[in-house]
PDB file of C-alpha atoms in Angstrom:
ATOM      1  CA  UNK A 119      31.098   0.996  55.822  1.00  0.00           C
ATOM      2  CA  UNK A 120      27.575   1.859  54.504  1.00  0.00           C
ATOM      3  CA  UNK A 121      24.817  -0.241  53.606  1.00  0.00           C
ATOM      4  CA  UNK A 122      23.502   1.732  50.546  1.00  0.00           C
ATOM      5  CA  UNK A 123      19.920   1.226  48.973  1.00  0.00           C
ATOM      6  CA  UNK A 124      19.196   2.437  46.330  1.00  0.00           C
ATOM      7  CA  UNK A 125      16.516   4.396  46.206  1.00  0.00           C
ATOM      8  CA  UNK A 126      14.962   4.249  42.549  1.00  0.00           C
ATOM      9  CA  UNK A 127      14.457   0.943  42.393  1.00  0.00           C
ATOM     10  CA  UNK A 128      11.423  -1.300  42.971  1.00  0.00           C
ATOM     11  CA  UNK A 129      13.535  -4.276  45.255  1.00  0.00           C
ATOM     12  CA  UNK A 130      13.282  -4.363  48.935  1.00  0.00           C
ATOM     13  CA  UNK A 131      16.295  -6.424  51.064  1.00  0.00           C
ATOM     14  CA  UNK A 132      14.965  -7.603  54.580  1.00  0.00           C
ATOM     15  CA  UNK A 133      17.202  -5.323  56.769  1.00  0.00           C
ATOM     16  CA  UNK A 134      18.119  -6.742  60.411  1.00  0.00           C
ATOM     17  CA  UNK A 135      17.573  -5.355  63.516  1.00  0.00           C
ATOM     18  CA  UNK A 136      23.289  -2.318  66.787  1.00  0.00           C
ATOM     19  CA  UNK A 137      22.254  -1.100  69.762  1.00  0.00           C
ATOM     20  CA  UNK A 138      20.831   2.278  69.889  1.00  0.00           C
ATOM     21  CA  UNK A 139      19.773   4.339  72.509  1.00  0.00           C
ATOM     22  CA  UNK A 140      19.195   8.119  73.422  1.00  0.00           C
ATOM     23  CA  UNK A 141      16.856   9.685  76.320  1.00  0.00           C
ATOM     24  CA  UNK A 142      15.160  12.472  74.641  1.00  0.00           C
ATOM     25  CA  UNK A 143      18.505  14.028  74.128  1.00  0.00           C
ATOM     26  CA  UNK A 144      20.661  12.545  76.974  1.00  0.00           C
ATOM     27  CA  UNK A 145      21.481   9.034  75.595  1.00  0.00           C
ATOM     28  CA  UNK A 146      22.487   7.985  72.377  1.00  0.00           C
ATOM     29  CA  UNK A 147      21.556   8.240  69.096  1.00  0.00           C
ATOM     30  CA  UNK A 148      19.236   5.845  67.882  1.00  0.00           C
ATOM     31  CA  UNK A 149      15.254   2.295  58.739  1.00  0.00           C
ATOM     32  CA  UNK A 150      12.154  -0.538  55.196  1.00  0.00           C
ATOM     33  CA  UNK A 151      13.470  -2.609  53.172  1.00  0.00           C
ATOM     34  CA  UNK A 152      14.302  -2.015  50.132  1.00  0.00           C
ATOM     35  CA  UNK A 153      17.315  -2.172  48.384  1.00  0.00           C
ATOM     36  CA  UNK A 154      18.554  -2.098  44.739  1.00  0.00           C
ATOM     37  CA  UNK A 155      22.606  -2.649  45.218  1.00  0.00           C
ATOM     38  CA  UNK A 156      24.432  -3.383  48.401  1.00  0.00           C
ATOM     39  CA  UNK A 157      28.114  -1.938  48.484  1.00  0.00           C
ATOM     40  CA  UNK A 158      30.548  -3.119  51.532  1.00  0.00           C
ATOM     41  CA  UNK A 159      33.745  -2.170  51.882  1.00  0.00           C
ATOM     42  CA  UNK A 160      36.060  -5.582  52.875  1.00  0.00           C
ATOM     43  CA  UNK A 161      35.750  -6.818  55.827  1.00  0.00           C
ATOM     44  CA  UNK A 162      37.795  -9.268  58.532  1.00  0.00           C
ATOM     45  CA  UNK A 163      34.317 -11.454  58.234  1.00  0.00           C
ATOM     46  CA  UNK A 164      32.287 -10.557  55.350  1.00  0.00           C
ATOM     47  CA  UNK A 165      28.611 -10.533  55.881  1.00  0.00           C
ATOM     48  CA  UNK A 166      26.586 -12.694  54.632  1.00  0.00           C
ATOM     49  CA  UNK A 167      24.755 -11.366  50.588  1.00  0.00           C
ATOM     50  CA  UNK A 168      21.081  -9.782  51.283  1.00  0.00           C
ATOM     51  CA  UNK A 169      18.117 -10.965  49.796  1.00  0.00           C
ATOM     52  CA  UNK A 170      16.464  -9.366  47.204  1.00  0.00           C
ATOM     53  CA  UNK A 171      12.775  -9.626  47.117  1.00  0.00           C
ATOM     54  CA  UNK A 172      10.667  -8.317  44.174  1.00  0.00           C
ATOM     55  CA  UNK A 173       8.313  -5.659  44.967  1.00  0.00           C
ATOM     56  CA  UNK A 174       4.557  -5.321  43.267  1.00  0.00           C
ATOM     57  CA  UNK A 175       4.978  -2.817  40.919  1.00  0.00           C
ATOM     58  CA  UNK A 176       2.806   0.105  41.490  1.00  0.00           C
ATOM     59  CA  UNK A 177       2.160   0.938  38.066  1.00  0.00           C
ATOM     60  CA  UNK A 178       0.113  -1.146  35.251  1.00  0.00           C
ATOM     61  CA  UNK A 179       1.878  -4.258  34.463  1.00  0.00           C
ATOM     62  CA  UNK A 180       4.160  -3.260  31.772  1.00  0.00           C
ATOM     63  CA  UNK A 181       4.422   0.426  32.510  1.00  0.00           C
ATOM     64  CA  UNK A 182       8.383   1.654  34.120  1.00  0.00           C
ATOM     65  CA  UNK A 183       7.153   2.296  38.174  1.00  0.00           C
ATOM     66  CA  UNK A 184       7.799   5.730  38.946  1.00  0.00           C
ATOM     67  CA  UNK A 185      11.751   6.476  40.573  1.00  0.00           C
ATOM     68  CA  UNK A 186      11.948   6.394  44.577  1.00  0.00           C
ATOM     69  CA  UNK A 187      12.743   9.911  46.195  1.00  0.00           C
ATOM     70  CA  UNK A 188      15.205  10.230  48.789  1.00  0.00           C
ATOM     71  CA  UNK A 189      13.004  11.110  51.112  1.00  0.00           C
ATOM     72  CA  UNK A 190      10.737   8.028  50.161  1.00  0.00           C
ATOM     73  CA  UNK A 191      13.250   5.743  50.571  1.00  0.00           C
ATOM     74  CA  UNK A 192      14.463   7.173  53.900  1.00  0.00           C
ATOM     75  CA  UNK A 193      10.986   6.965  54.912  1.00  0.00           C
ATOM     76  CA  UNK A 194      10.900   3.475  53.677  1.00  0.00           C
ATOM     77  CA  UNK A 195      13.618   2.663  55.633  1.00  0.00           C
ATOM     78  CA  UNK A 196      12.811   4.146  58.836  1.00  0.00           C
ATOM     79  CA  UNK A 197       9.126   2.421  58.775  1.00  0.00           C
ATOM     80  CA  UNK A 198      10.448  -0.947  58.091  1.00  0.00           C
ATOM     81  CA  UNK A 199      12.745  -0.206  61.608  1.00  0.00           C
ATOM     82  CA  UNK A 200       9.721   0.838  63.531  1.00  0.00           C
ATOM     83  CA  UNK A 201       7.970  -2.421  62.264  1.00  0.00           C
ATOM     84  CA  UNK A 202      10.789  -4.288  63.423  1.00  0.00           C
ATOM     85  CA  UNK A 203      10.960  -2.636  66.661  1.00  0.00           C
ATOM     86  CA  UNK A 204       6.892  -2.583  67.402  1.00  0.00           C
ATOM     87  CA  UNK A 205       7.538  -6.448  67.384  1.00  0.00           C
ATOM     88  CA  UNK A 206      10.044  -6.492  69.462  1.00  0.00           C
ATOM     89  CA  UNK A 207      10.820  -3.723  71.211  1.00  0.00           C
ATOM     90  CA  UNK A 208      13.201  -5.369  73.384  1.00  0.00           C
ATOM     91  CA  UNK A 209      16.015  -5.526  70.364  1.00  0.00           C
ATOM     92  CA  UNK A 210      17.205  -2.149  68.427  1.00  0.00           C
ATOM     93  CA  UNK A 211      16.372  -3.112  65.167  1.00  0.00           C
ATOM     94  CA  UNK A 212      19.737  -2.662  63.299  1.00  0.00           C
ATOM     95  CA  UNK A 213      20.750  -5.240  65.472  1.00  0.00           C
ATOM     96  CA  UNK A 214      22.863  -8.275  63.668  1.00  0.00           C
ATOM     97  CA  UNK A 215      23.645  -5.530  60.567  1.00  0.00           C
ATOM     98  CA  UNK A 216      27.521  -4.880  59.584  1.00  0.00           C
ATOM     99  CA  UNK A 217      26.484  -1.565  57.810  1.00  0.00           C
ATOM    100  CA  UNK A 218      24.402   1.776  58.049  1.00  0.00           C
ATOM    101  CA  UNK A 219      20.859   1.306  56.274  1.00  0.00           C
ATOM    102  CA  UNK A 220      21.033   4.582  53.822  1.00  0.00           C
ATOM    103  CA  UNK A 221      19.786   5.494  50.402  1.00  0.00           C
ATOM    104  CA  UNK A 222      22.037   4.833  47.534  1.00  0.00           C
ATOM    105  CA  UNK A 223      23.635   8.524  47.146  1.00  0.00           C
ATOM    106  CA  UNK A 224      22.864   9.809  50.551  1.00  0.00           C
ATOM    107  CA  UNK A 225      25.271  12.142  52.331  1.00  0.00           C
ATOM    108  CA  UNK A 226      25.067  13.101  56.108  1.00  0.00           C
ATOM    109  CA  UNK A 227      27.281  16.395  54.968  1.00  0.00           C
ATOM    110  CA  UNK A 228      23.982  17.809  52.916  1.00  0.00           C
ATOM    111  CA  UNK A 229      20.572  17.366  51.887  1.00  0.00           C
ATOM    112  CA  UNK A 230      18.487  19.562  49.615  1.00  0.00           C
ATOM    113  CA  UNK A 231      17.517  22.641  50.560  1.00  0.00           C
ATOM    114  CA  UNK A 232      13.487  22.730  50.535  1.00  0.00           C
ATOM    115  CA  UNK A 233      11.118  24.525  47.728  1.00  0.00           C
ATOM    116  CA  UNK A 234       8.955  25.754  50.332  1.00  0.00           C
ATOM    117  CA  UNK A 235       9.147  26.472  54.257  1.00  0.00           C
ATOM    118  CA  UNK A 236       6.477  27.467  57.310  1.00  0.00           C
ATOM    119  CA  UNK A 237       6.501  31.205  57.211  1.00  0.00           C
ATOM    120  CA  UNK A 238       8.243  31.067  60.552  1.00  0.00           C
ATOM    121  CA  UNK A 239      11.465  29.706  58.593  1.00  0.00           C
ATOM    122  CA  UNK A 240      11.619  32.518  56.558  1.00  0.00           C
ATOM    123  CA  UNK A 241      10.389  35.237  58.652  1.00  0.00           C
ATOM    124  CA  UNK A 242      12.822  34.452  61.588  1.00  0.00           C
ATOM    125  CA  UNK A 243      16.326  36.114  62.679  1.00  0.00           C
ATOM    126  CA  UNK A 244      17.856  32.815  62.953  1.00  0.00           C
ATOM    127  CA  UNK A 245      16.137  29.233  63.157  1.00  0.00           C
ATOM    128  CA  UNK A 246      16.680  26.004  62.441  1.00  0.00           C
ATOM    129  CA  UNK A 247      13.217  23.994  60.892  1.00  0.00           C
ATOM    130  CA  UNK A 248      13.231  20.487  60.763  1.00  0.00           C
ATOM    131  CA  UNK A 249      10.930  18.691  58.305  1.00  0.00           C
ATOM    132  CA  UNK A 250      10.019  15.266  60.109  1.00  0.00           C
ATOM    133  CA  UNK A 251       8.564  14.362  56.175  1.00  0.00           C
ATOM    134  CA  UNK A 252      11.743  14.613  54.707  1.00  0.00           C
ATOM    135  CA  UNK A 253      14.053  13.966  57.489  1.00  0.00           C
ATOM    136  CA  UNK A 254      15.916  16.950  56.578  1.00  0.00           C
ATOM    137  CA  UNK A 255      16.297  20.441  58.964  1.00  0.00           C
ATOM    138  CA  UNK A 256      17.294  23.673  57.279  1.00  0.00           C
ATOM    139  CA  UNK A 257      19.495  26.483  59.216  1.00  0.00           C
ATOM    140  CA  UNK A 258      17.645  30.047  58.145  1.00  0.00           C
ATOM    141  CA  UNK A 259      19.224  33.427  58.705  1.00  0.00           C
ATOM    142  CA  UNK A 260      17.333  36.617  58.075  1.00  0.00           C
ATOM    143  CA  UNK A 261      14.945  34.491  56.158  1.00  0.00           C
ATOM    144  CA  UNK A 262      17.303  32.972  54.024  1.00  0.00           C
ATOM    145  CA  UNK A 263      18.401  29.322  53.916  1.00  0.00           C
ATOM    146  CA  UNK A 264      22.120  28.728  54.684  1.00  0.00           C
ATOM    147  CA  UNK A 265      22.222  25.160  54.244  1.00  0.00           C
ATOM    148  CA  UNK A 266      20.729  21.951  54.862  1.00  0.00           C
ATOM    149  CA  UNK A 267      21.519  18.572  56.428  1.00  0.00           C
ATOM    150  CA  UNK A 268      19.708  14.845  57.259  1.00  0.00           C
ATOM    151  CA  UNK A 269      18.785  14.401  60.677  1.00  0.00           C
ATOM    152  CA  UNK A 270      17.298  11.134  62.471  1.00  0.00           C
ATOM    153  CA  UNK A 271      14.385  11.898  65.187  1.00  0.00           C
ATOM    154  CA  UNK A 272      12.774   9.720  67.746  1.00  0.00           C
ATOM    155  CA  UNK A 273       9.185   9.225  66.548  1.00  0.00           C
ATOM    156  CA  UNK A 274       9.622   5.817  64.610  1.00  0.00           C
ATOM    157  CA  UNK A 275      10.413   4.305  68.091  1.00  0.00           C
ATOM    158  CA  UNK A 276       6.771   5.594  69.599  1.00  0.00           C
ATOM    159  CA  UNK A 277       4.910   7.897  71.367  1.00  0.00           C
ATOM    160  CA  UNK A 278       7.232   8.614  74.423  1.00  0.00           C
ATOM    161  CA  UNK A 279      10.012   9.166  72.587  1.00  0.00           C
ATOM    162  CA  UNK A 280       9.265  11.534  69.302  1.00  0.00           C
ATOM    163  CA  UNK A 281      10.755  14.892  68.967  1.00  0.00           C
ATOM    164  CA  UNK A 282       9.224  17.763  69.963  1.00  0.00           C
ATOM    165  CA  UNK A 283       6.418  19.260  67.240  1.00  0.00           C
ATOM    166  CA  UNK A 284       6.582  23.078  66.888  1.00  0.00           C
ATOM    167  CA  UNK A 285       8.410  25.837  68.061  1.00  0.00           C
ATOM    168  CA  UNK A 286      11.315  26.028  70.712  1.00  0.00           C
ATOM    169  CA  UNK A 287      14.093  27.467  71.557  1.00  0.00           C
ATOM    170  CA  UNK A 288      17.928  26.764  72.285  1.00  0.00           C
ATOM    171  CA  UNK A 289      18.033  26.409  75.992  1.00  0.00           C
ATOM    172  CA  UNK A 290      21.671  25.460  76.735  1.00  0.00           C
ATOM    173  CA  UNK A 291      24.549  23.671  74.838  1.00  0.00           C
ATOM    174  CA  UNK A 292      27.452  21.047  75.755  1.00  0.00           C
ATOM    175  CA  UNK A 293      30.508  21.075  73.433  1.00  0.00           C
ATOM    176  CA  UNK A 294      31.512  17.633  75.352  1.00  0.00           C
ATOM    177  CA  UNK A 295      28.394  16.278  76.123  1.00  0.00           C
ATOM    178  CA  UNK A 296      28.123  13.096  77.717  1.00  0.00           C
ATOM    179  CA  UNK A 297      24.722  10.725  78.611  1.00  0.00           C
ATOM    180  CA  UNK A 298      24.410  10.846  82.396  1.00  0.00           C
ATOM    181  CA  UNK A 299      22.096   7.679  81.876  1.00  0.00           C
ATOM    182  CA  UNK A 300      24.167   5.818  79.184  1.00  0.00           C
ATOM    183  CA  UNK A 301      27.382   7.098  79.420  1.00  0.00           C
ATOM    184  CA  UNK A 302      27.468   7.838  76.139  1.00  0.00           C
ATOM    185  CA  UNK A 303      28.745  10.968  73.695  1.00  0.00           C
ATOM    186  CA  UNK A 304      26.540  13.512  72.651  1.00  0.00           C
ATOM    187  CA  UNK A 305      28.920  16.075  70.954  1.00  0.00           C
ATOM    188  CA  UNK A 306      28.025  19.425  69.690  1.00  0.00           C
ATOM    189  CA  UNK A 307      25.022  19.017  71.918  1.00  0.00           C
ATOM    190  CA  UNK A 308      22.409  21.752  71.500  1.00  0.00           C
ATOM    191  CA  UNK A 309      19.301  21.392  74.120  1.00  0.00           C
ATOM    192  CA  UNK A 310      16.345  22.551  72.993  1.00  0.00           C
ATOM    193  CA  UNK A 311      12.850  23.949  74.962  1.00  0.00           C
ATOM    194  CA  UNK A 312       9.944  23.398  73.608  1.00  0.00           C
ATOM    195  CA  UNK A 313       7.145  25.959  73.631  1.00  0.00           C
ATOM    196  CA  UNK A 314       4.214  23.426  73.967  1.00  0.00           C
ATOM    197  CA  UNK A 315       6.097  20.014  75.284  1.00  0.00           C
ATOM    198  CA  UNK A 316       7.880  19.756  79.058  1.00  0.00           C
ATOM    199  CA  UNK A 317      10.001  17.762  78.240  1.00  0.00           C
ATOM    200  CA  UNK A 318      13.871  18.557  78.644  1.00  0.00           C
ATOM    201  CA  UNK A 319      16.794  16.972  77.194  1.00  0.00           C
ATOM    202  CA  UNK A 320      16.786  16.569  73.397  1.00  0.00           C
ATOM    203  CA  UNK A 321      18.914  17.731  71.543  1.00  0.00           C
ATOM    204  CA  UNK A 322      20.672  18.368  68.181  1.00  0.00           C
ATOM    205  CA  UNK A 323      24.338  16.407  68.568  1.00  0.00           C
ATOM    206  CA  UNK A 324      26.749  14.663  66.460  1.00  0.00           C
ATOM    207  CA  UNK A 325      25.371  11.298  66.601  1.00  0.00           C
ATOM    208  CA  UNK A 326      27.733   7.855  65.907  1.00  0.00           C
ATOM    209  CA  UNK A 327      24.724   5.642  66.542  1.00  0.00           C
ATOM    210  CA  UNK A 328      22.825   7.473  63.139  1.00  0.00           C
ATOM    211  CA  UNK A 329      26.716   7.110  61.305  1.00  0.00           C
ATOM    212  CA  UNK A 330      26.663   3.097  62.402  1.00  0.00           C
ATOM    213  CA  UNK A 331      22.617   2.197  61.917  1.00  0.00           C
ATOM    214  CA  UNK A 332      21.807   5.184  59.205  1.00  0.00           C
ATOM    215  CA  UNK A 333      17.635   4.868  59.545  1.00  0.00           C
ATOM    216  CA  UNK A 334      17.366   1.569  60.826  1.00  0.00           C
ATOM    217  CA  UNK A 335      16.810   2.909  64.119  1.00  0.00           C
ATOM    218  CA  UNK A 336      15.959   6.279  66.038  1.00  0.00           C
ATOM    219  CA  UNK A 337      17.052   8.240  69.120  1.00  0.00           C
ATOM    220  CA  UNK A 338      14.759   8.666  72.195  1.00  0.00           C
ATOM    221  CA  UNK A 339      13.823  12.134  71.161  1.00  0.00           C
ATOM    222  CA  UNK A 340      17.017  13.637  70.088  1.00  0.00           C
ATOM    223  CA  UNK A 341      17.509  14.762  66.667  1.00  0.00           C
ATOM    224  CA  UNK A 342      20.694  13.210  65.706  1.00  0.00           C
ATOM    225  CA  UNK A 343      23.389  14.583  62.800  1.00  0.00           C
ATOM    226  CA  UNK A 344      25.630  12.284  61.444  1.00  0.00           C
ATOM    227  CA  UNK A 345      28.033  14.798  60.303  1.00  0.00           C
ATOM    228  CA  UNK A 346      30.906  16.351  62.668  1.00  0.00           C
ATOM    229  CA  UNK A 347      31.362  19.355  59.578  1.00  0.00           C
ATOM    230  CA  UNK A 348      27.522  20.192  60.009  1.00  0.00           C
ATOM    231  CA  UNK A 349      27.332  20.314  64.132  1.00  0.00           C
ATOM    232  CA  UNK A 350      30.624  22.252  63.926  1.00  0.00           C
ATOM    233  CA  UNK A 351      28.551  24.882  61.879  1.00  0.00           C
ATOM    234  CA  UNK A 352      25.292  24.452  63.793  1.00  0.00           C
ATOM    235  CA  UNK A 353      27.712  25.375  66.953  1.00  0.00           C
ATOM    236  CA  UNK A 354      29.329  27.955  65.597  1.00  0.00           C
ATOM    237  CA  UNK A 355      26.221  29.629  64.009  1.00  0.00           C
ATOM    238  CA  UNK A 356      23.241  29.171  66.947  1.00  0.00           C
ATOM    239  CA  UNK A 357      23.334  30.602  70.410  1.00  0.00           C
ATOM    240  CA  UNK A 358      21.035  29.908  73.402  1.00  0.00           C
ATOM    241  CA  UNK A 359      17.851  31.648  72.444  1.00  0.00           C
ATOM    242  CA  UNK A 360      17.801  31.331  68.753  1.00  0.00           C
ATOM    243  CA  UNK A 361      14.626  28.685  67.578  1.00  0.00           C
ATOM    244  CA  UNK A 362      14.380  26.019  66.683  1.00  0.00           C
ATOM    245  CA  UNK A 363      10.708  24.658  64.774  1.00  0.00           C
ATOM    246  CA  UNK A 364      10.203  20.964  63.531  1.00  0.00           C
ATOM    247  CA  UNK A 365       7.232  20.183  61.023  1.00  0.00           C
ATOM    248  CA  UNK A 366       5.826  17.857  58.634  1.00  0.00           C
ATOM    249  CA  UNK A 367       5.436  19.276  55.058  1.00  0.00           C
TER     250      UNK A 367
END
């Protein structure tokens, strides 16, 4: 079931606070409100209708307000969480919420492939660059993009727990990953190193906590992919040493 919002129009829907968690890539996967049609599939107990609330128009009264980009509206979505969570951080905020908080049209199986990379993307033998603007990471080959999926990072939930910035490296992988803190899955995992952070333990890995909350929530560092199709590739494709580099275009 998925929440979906869409993300041209100019209504936001109060989203709630399900339990996410993830320790920088060893726990599990852990978005604004806005909303322009809600679609559920039926349910045992149907969830109660949200609430539409108008939003100012940021044009001149009169004038059509420009169309929300799926990046906006993830964005959107994701700030509204970390508002949620900076008052009170002691409740994941999708919390109380029978569907994933996604943009109307959204797809975990592919995202568009960027206009423009960091030079490293397209000067390196094989990489992965993740845009933490977009939300989107891109798998490079010789230069070349090969394709292009949504990810969900750690940095809405603060400080201590945001990705990585910059280059690193593969360091190890787990096809059958488990959290030794939470007990929970972490398939497909792919640890990374970081050049300029000591921190260990996050991760690309098939995350069910992104497929549940969609971007009302974060992990605790990891960056989480909510399809199986694209970690399958991302397994078969990188090896231990190949680099990884996130950014913000």
């Amino acid at each position: 079931m998925k929440r979906l919002i869409g993300y041209g129009s100019v209504l936001i829907v109060g989203l709630g606070g399900v339990t996410a968690a993830t320790v920088w890539g060893e726990g599990r996967q852990g978005n604004a409100n806005i909303a322009i049609a809600t679609t559920r599939l039926a349910m045992a107990k149907p969830a109660p209708a949200p609430q539409a609330v108008a939003m100012a128009p940021a044009t001149a009264p009169g004038a059509s307000p420009a169309p929300m980009t799926m990046p906006d509206a993830v964005r959107a979505i994701q700030n509204a969480a970390t508002t949620k969570w900076t008052a009170n951080g002691t409740q994941e905020p999708h919390v109380g919420e029978a569907s994933p908080a996604l943009p109307a049209g959204f797809t975990f199986d592919t995202a568009a492939t960027p206009a423009s990379a960091p030079g490293i993307c397209t000067k390196a033998k094989r990489i992965i660059c993740a845009d933490k603007t977009t939300y989107v990471a891109t798998a490079y080959i010789n230069g070349e993009p090969q394709f292009s999926f949504p990810f969900r990072p750690g940095d809405g939930r603060g400080a201590s727990f945001a990705t990585g910035d910059g280059h690193g490296r593969i360091d190890w992988k787990s096809r059958h990953h488990v959290s030794s803190l939470y007990g929970t899955p972490m398939p497909y995992a792919m640890f990374i190193a970081w050049d300029e952070d000591a921190r260990r333990g996050q991760a690309f890995h098939l995350s069910y906590d992104f497929q549940r909350e969609g971007y009302d929530g974060f992990s605790h560092g990891c960056m989480g992919v909510g399809s199986e199709a694209v970690m399958q590739r991302m397994w078969e494709t990188f090896k231990p040493g190949d680099e990884v580099y996130t950014y913000r275009s």
